[in-house]
Coordinates of C-alpha atoms and ligand atoms in Angstrom, one line a residue:
M1 CA 7.0 10.0 -49.8
K2 CA 7.6 10.7 -46.0
S3 CA 6.9 8.0 -43.7
F4 CA 6.4 8.0 -39.9
E5 CA 6.4 5.6 -37.0
V6 CA 3.4 6.4 -35.0
N7 CA 3.1 5.4 -31.3
F8 CA -0.6 4.8 -30.5
D9 CA -0.7 4.8 -26.8
G10 CA -3.3 2.6 -24.6
L11 CA -5.5 5.0 -22.6
V12 CA -5.8 3.4 -19.1
G13 CA -9.3 2.4 -18.3
P14 CA -11.3 3.4 -15.3
T15 CA -11.0 0.0 -13.6
H16 CA -7.2 -0.1 -13.5
N17 CA -6.6 -2.3 -10.5
Y18 CA -4.0 -4.9 -9.0
G19 CA -5.5 -8.2 -9.6
G20 CA -2.6 -10.5 -9.3
L21 CA -3.7 -12.2 -12.5
S22 CA -0.7 -12.8 -14.5
F23 CA 1.3 -15.8 -13.2
G24 CA 5.0 -15.3 -14.7
N25 CA 4.8 -11.5 -14.5
V26 CA 6.7 -10.6 -11.3
A27 CA 5.4 -7.2 -10.8
S28 CA 1.7 -8.3 -11.2
Q29 CA 2.1 -11.1 -8.8
S30 CA 3.9 -9.1 -6.0
N31 CA 1.6 -6.1 -6.1
S32 CA -1.6 -8.2 -6.0
Q33 CA -4.5 -6.6 -3.8
Q34 CA -2.8 -3.2 -3.3
A35 CA -5.1 -0.3 -3.9
S36 CA -4.6 1.3 -7.3
N37 CA -5.1 4.9 -8.5
P38 CA -6.9 4.8 -11.8
K39 CA -6.9 8.5 -12.2
E40 CA -3.3 8.8 -11.6
A41 CA -2.5 5.8 -13.8
A42 CA -4.4 7.4 -16.9
L43 CA -2.8 10.9 -16.2
Q44 CA 0.6 9.4 -16.1
G45 CA 0.0 7.8 -19.6
L46 CA -1.2 11.0 -21.0
E47 CA 1.7 12.8 -19.7
K48 CA 4.0 10.4 -21.8
M49 CA 1.8 11.0 -25.0
K50 CA 1.9 14.7 -24.6
A51 CA 5.7 14.8 -24.1
L52 CA 6.2 12.8 -27.4
M53 CA 3.9 15.0 -29.1
D54 CA 5.7 18.1 -27.8
M55 CA 8.9 16.5 -29.1
G56 CA 7.5 16.4 -32.6
F57 CA 6.5 12.7 -32.9
V58 CA 3.2 11.8 -34.3
Q59 CA 1.2 10.3 -31.4
G60 CA -2.1 8.4 -31.2
V61 CA -4.6 7.1 -28.7
L62 CA -6.1 3.6 -28.4
A63 CA -9.2 3.6 -26.3
P64 CA -9.7 1.5 -23.3
Q65 CA -12.4 -1.4 -23.1
E66 CA -15.6 -1.7 -21.4
R67 CA -15.1 -3.2 -18.0
P68 CA -16.5 -5.1 -16.0
D69 CA -17.1 -7.3 -19.0
V70 CA -20.6 -8.2 -18.1
S71 CA -21.0 -10.5 -21.2
A72 CA -17.9 -12.4 -20.3
L73 CA -19.4 -13.3 -16.9
R74 CA -22.7 -14.2 -18.6
R75 CA -20.7 -16.7 -20.8
L76 CA -19.5 -18.1 -17.5
G77 CA -23.2 -18.7 -16.3
F78 CA -24.0 -15.6 -14.3
S79 CA -27.4 -14.3 -15.1
G80 CA -30.0 -11.7 -14.5
S81 CA -29.7 -7.9 -14.8
D82 CA -26.1 -6.5 -15.2
A83 CA -26.1 -5.5 -11.4
H84 CA -27.1 -9.0 -10.4
V85 CA -24.3 -10.6 -12.8
I86 CA -21.7 -8.4 -10.8
Q87 CA -23.1 -9.2 -7.5
Q88 CA -23.4 -12.9 -7.9
A89 CA -20.1 -13.1 -9.3
A90 CA -18.5 -11.2 -6.3
K91 CA -20.3 -13.5 -4.1
E92 CA -19.5 -16.9 -5.8
A93 CA -16.4 -16.3 -7.9
M94 CA -14.4 -13.1 -7.0
P95 CA -11.4 -14.1 -9.1
L96 CA -13.6 -14.1 -12.1
L97 CA -15.1 -10.9 -11.3
V98 CA -11.5 -9.4 -10.9
A99 CA -10.5 -10.9 -14.2
S100 CA -13.5 -9.3 -16.0
C101 CA -12.7 -5.8 -14.4
S102 CA -8.9 -5.7 -15.5
A103 CA -7.9 -2.5 -17.4
S104 CA -5.3 -4.8 -19.1
S105 CA -6.1 -3.6 -22.6
M106 CA -4.1 -0.5 -21.7
W107 CA -0.9 -2.6 -22.8
V108 CA -1.4 -2.1 -26.4
A109 CA 1.8 -3.6 -27.3
N110 CA -0.1 -6.9 -26.8
A111 CA -3.2 -5.6 -28.7
A112 CA -2.1 -6.7 -32.2
T113 CA 0.8 -7.3 -34.6
V114 CA 1.0 -4.7 -37.3
S115 CA 3.1 -5.0 -40.6
P116 CA 3.7 -1.7 -42.4
S117 CA 2.5 -1.6 -46.2
A118 CA 6.2 -1.7 -47.5
D119 CA 6.6 -5.4 -46.2
T120 CA 3.2 -6.8 -47.3
Q121 CA 2.3 -8.6 -50.5
D122 CA -0.7 -6.4 -51.1
G123 CA 0.8 -3.2 -50.0
R124 CA -1.5 -2.5 -47.2
V125 CA -0.9 -2.2 -43.6
H126 CA -1.9 -5.4 -41.8
F127 CA -3.2 -5.8 -38.4
T128 CA -3.8 -9.1 -36.6
A129 CA -5.5 -8.8 -33.2
A130 CA -3.7 -10.9 -30.5
N131 CA -5.8 -13.8 -29.0
L132 CA -3.9 -13.3 -25.6
N133 CA -4.9 -17.0 -24.9
C134 CA -2.5 -17.2 -22.0
K135 CA -4.6 -15.3 -19.4
F136 CA -8.4 -15.3 -19.2
H137 CA -8.4 -11.7 -18.4
R138 CA -6.6 -10.8 -21.6
S139 CA -8.2 -13.4 -23.8
I140 CA -11.5 -11.4 -23.6
E141 CA -9.8 -8.3 -25.2
H142 CA -9.7 -9.2 -28.7
P143 CA -13.3 -8.6 -30.1
T144 CA -13.2 -5.1 -28.8
T145 CA -9.7 -4.4 -29.9
S146 CA -10.6 -5.7 -33.4
R147 CA -13.7 -3.0 -33.4
V148 CA -11.5 -0.2 -32.1
L149 CA -8.6 -0.8 -34.5
S150 CA -11.2 -0.9 -37.4
A151 CA -12.7 2.3 -36.2
M152 CA -9.4 3.9 -36.4
F153 CA -7.9 2.4 -39.5
A154 CA -11.1 2.1 -41.4
D155 CA -9.9 2.8 -45.0
Q156 CA -9.8 -0.7 -46.7
Q157 CA -7.7 0.6 -49.6
H158 CA -4.9 1.2 -47.0
F159 CA -5.6 -1.1 -44.1
A160 CA -6.4 -4.9 -43.7
H161 CA -7.5 -6.4 -40.4
H162 CA -7.4 -10.0 -39.4
G163 CA -9.2 -11.6 -36.5
A164 CA -7.4 -13.2 -33.7
L165 CA -5.8 -16.7 -34.1
P166 CA -7.7 -19.8 -32.9
A167 CA -8.2 -19.5 -29.3
V168 CA -6.2 -22.4 -28.1
A169 CA -2.8 -22.6 -26.4
Q170 CA -1.0 -23.9 -29.4
F171 CA -1.5 -20.5 -31.1
G172 CA -0.9 -18.2 -28.1
D173 CA -0.2 -14.9 -29.5
E174 CA 0.8 -11.8 -27.6
G175 CA 1.0 -9.1 -30.5
A176 CA 3.7 -6.8 -31.0
A177 CA 5.3 -7.4 -27.7
N178 CA 7.1 -10.2 -29.3
H179 CA 7.5 -8.5 -32.7
T180 CA 10.0 -5.9 -33.8
R181 CA 10.8 -4.5 -37.3
F182 CA 14.1 -3.4 -38.6
C183 CA 14.3 -1.1 -41.5
R184 CA 16.5 1.6 -43.2
D185 CA 13.6 4.0 -43.4
Y186 CA 9.9 3.3 -42.1
G187 CA 8.6 3.6 -45.5
E188 CA 11.1 1.0 -47.0
A189 CA 10.7 -2.7 -46.9
G190 CA 12.0 -4.0 -43.7
V191 CA 12.9 -7.2 -41.9
E192 CA 10.1 -8.4 -39.4
F193 CA 11.5 -10.1 -36.3
F194 CA 9.2 -12.6 -34.6
V195 CA 10.3 -13.9 -31.2
F196 CA 8.5 -17.0 -29.7
G197 CA 8.8 -18.8 -26.3
R198 CA 8.0 -22.2 -27.4
S199 CA 6.7 -24.6 -30.1
A200 CA 3.4 -26.1 -29.9
F201 CA 4.3 -29.0 -32.2
D202 CA 8.0 -29.4 -32.4
S203 CA 9.6 -30.8 -29.2
R204 CA 13.1 -29.8 -30.4
Y205 CA 12.5 -26.4 -29.1
P206 CA 13.1 -26.2 -25.4
A207 CA 10.3 -24.8 -23.2
P208 CA 10.6 -23.0 -19.8
Q209 CA 9.9 -25.0 -16.7
K210 CA 8.5 -22.7 -14.2
Y211 CA 6.4 -19.9 -16.0
P212 CA 4.5 -20.3 -19.2
A213 CA 5.7 -19.3 -22.6
R214 CA 2.9 -17.1 -23.9
Q215 CA 3.8 -17.0 -27.6
T216 CA 4.3 -20.0 -29.9
L217 CA 6.3 -20.3 -33.2
E218 CA 3.2 -21.5 -34.8
A219 CA 1.3 -18.2 -33.8
S220 CA 4.2 -16.1 -35.3
Q221 CA 4.3 -18.1 -38.4
A222 CA 0.5 -17.8 -39.0
V223 CA 0.6 -14.0 -38.5
A224 CA 3.5 -13.7 -41.0
R225 CA 1.5 -15.7 -43.5
L226 CA -1.8 -13.7 -42.9
H227 CA 0.2 -10.4 -43.5
G228 CA 1.6 -11.7 -46.8
L229 CA 5.3 -11.3 -45.7
S230 CA 8.1 -12.7 -47.6
E231 CA 10.6 -15.2 -46.6
A232 CA 13.3 -12.5 -47.4
G233 CA 11.6 -10.1 -44.8
V234 CA 11.1 -12.2 -41.8
V235 CA 13.3 -13.8 -39.0
F236 CA 12.0 -16.0 -36.2
A237 CA 14.0 -16.5 -33.0
Q238 CA 13.5 -18.3 -29.8
Q239 CA 13.4 -16.5 -26.4
N240 CA 15.8 -18.0 -23.9
P241 CA 13.4 -20.2 -21.8
A242 CA 15.7 -19.5 -18.8
V243 CA 14.8 -15.8 -18.8
I244 CA 11.0 -16.5 -19.3
D245 CA 11.6 -18.5 -16.0
Q246 CA 13.0 -15.3 -14.4
G247 CA 10.0 -13.3 -15.3
V248 CA 10.5 -12.2 -18.9
F249 CA 7.1 -13.1 -20.1
H250 CA 7.2 -11.0 -23.3
N251 CA 10.2 -10.4 -25.4
D252 CA 10.0 -6.6 -25.0
V253 CA 11.0 -7.2 -21.2
I254 CA 14.5 -8.0 -22.6
A255 CA 15.0 -6.5 -25.8
V256 CA 13.8 -3.4 -28.0
G257 CA 14.6 -2.6 -31.7
N258 CA 14.1 0.3 -33.9
G259 CA 15.5 1.4 -37.4
E260 CA 18.6 -0.5 -38.0
L261 CA 19.3 -1.1 -34.2
L262 CA 18.6 -4.0 -31.9
F263 CA 19.3 -3.2 -28.1
H264 CA 19.0 -6.5 -26.2
H265 CA 20.3 -8.4 -23.1
Q266 CA 23.1 -11.0 -23.4
D267 CA 20.7 -13.8 -22.2
A268 CA 17.6 -12.7 -24.2
F269 CA 17.7 -15.3 -27.0
L270 CA 18.7 -18.8 -27.9
N271 CA 21.3 -19.1 -30.7
T272 CA 21.9 -15.3 -30.5
D273 CA 24.9 -15.4 -32.9
Q274 CA 23.1 -17.2 -35.8
M275 CA 20.1 -15.0 -35.2
L276 CA 22.1 -11.8 -35.4
A277 CA 23.8 -13.1 -38.6
E278 CA 20.3 -13.7 -40.2
L279 CA 19.1 -10.1 -39.2
Q280 CA 22.3 -8.7 -40.6
A281 CA 22.1 -10.6 -43.8
K282 CA 18.5 -9.9 -44.5
L283 CA 18.6 -6.4 -43.7
S284 CA 21.7 -6.0 -45.8
A285 CA 19.7 -7.3 -48.6
R286 CA 17.1 -4.7 -48.1
G287 CA 19.9 -1.9 -48.2
G288 CA 20.1 -1.7 -44.3
N289 CA 23.1 -1.8 -42.0
F290 CA 22.0 -3.9 -39.0
Q291 CA 23.6 -2.9 -35.7
S292 CA 23.1 -4.6 -32.2
I293 CA 23.9 -3.3 -28.6
C294 CA 24.2 -6.4 -26.3
V295 CA 23.9 -5.4 -22.6
P296 CA 26.3 -7.8 -20.7
R297 CA 25.1 -9.8 -17.7
D298 CA 27.8 -8.7 -15.6
Q299 CA 26.7 -5.1 -15.9
V300 CA 22.9 -5.5 -15.8
A301 CA 21.8 -9.0 -14.3
V302 CA 18.5 -10.4 -15.9
E303 CA 16.8 -9.6 -12.5
D304 CA 17.8 -5.9 -12.8
A305 CA 16.3 -5.8 -16.3
V306 CA 13.0 -7.5 -15.0
R307 CA 12.8 -5.1 -12.0
S308 CA 13.9 -1.9 -13.9
Y309 CA 12.1 -2.7 -17.1
L310 CA 15.5 -1.2 -19.0
F311 CA 14.5 -3.0 -22.1
N312 CA 10.8 -2.0 -22.0
S313 CA 11.8 1.3 -23.3
Q314 CA 10.8 3.1 -26.3
L315 CA 13.6 3.6 -28.8
L316 CA 12.8 6.5 -31.0
S317 CA 14.5 8.0 -33.9
R318 CA 15.1 11.8 -33.9
A319 CA 15.2 14.1 -36.8
D320 CA 18.9 14.1 -36.9
G321 CA 19.0 10.3 -37.2
S322 CA 20.2 9.7 -33.5
M323 CA 18.0 7.8 -31.1
L324 CA 16.3 8.5 -27.8
L325 CA 15.4 6.0 -25.1
I326 CA 12.2 6.3 -23.1
V327 CA 12.6 4.6 -19.7
P328 CA 10.6 4.2 -16.7
E329 CA 11.6 5.9 -13.3
E330 CA 12.6 2.6 -12.0
C331 CA 15.6 2.6 -14.2
R332 CA 17.0 5.7 -12.5
A333 CA 16.2 4.1 -9.3
N334 CA 18.5 1.1 -10.0
P335 CA 22.0 2.0 -9.7
R336 CA 23.5 -0.7 -12.1
V337 CA 21.0 0.2 -14.8
W338 CA 21.3 3.8 -14.2
Q339 CA 25.2 3.7 -14.5
Y340 CA 24.9 1.5 -17.6
L341 CA 22.6 4.2 -19.2
Q342 CA 24.9 6.9 -18.4
G343 CA 27.8 5.1 -20.1
L344 CA 25.7 4.2 -23.1
T345 CA 24.8 7.8 -23.9
A346 CA 28.3 8.8 -23.3
A347 CA 29.7 6.2 -25.7
G348 CA 29.0 8.0 -28.7
G349 CA 26.8 5.2 -30.4
P350 CA 23.4 5.6 -31.8
I351 CA 21.5 6.1 -28.3
R352 CA 22.2 9.8 -27.3
E353 CA 19.5 10.7 -24.9
I354 CA 17.6 9.0 -22.0
K355 CA 14.1 10.5 -21.1
V356 CA 12.6 9.2 -17.8
F357 CA 8.9 9.0 -17.0
D358 CA 6.9 8.1 -14.0
L359 CA 4.5 5.3 -15.0
K360 CA 4.5 3.7 -11.5
Q361 CA 0.7 2.8 -11.7
S362 CA 1.3 0.7 -15.0
M363 CA 4.6 -0.6 -13.9
Q364 CA 3.3 -2.2 -10.9
N365 CA 1.2 -4.4 -13.1
G366 CA 4.3 -5.1 -15.3
G367 CA 3.6 -2.5 -18.0
G368 CA 6.4 -0.1 -18.9
P369 CA 6.7 2.6 -21.5
A370 CA 6.8 0.1 -24.4
C371 CA 3.9 -2.1 -23.2
L372 CA 1.7 1.2 -23.4
R373 CA 2.2 1.7 -27.0
L374 CA 1.4 0.1 -30.5
R375 CA 3.8 1.2 -33.2
V376 CA 2.3 1.6 -36.6
A377 CA 4.7 2.6 -39.5
L378 CA 2.7 4.7 -41.9
K379 CA 3.3 6.5 -45.0
E380 CA 2.0 10.0 -45.5
T381 CA -1.0 9.0 -47.4
E382 CA -1.7 6.2 -45.0
L383 CA -1.6 8.7 -42.1
A384 CA -4.0 10.9 -43.8
A385 CA -6.4 8.0 -44.0
V386 CA -6.2 7.3 -40.2
N387 CA -9.2 8.4 -38.2
P388 CA -8.1 12.0 -37.2
G389 CA -10.0 11.8 -33.8
V390 CA -7.3 9.4 -32.5
I391 CA -4.2 11.5 -33.4
M392 CA -2.9 13.4 -30.3
T393 CA -3.2 17.1 -30.4
P394 CA -2.9 19.8 -27.5
A395 CA -6.7 20.1 -27.7
L396 CA -7.3 16.4 -27.6
Y397 CA -4.7 16.1 -24.6
D398 CA -6.7 18.9 -22.8
A399 CA -10.1 17.1 -23.7
L400 CA -8.8 13.7 -22.4
T401 CA -7.2 15.1 -19.3
Q402 CA -10.5 16.8 -18.4
W403 CA -12.3 13.6 -19.2
V404 CA -10.2 11.5 -16.8
N405 CA -10.3 14.2 -14.0
T406 CA -14.3 14.1 -14.4
H407 CA -14.8 10.2 -14.5
Y408 CA -12.1 8.4 -12.9
R409 CA -11.8 7.3 -9.2
D410 CA -8.5 8.1 -7.4
A411 CA -8.6 4.8 -5.4
L412 CA -9.8 1.3 -6.3
R413 CA -9.7 -1.8 -4.2
E414 CA -11.0 -5.4 -4.8
S415 CA -14.1 -4.8 -2.8
D416 CA -15.0 -1.7 -5.2
L417 CA -15.2 -3.9 -8.2
A418 CA -18.5 -5.3 -6.8
D419 CA -20.2 -2.1 -6.8
P420 CA -22.7 -2.1 -9.8
Q421 CA -22.2 2.0 -9.7
L422 CA -18.8 1.4 -11.1
L423 CA -20.2 -0.3 -14.2
L424 CA -22.5 2.8 -14.8
E425 CA -19.4 5.1 -14.1
C426 CA -17.5 3.4 -16.7
R427 CA -20.2 3.2 -19.4
T428 CA -20.9 6.7 -19.0
A429 CA -17.2 7.7 -19.4
L430 CA -16.6 5.4 -22.4
D431 CA -19.7 6.7 -24.2
E432 CA -18.4 10.1 -24.0
L433 CA -14.8 9.0 -25.0
T434 CA -16.2 7.5 -28.2
Q435 CA -17.5 10.9 -29.0
I436 CA -14.2 12.7 -28.1
L437 CA -12.2 10.2 -30.2
K438 CA -15.0 10.0 -33.0
L439 CA -14.8 6.2 -32.9
G440 CA -18.5 5.5 -33.2
A441 CA -20.2 2.6 -31.5
V442 CA -17.4 0.1 -30.5
Y443 CA -18.4 -1.3 -27.1
P444 CA -20.7 -4.1 -26.2
F445 CA -23.1 -1.7 -24.4
Q446 CA -23.4 0.5 -27.4
I447 CA -24.0 -2.2 -29.8
N448 CA -26.2 -4.6 -28.1
Ligands
SUG1 O1 -0.2 -9.5 -19.6 N1 -0.2 -7.5 -16.7 C1 0.2 -7.6 -18.2 C2 1.3 -6.8 -18.5 C3 1.5 -6.7 -20.1 C4 2.7 -6.0 -20.4 N2 2.9 -5.9 -21.7 C5 4.2 -6.1 -22.6 N3 5.2 -6.3 -22.0 N4 4.1 -5.7 -23.7 C6 0.3 -9.0 -18.6 O2 0.7 -9.7 -17.7 C7 -1.6 -7.6 -14.8 C8 -2.9 -7.5 -14.4 C9 -3.2 -7.7 -13.0 O3 -2.5 -8.5 -12.3 O4 -4.2 -7.1 -12.5 C10 -1.4 -7.8 -16.2 O5 -2.5 -8.3 -17.1

């Protein structure tokens, strides 16, 4: 049976802004308070989705969330009408209003961890929504994420959904950004690779000193258990704490994998040789031939990787078996990274082509091409069971482009977030979107 890796890209929401909310994420911190352009951000994302569809990949769309999140503000003690809640928060606690307005759900690599049916005990595709417990603005995403994923993957014969892990730092879970899967073919049993930043209960694992490690070993282990993965099909590895302290807040900022290939920086992991040997052995037991490409620090420093987002790229398999790397414009702008990439494609290895995309609006908050997509490997029958409203087509691309042009602002500053009109604009837009994507009622304002 045919199988596919489908990329579901997060549609950028109408409140995209630079709130400076993510300590440890260099771009978010350094672009804080700049004016954003939500319309441009959403159109840049749609361009990438269309380009992948035009290249023959199956492409999906994941809806943004309702923002400002008035119910989150109510839980923090603001009351009265929705407009009053927003105005009071703006007056008394602007950082909370900014957090409740973040369009951060666009980075859907953090929405959930997904295990394809070939790896799971019950033969279904498993999803665990990420609790994103490290940052308040992200911790409020998972209830709506769960509803949206359930509306997209509704068929219980094929799809199983798990709620987010307990909302405490010991189970900090950032979803697929710290999860990669290696396999010979998307439809065959593979090896799921979980990368964690620290252990909550075992002090033998070193922790970073400056910035938080968002993902714990215990969270990764819990997800593997929930998904019914076998010992033979998982590898757990620790991220190098020194690179977290240089701004690598998710593993997908320093490594990316696809098929039988891991593309990573020399300093990405602790105990790299042992980890590579385990991946090699486990994939080989599954009939695969594990390969890795290590980018040496004397060619690309960690700082260059963080600035350019070289590893936050999409590594895609083409029909002829070779691979394509989708990188952000910032890679071309960095001479060392660009020179490395020229050498990489010329070397005759598995990565043959580089395609560059302008995703500046998202990049300025630390979200590159790979952050914007959630990968779901599906067999033909499973793909047929996905809500067809969320699969990209030329007609859907046109409808979404028109929808963005109708509803989105082209400039947003912090002071604009206090405007109760913004809430109405967002709800009007999202109500229309649920019809375009055929999702049914998924937003709090549609349910309550
Ligand atoms: O969680 N930025 C996101 C970026 C997430 C990137 N995702 C992956 N690497 N997969 C984060 O730090 C910034 C929001 C602000 O500052 O306005 C933010 O949330």
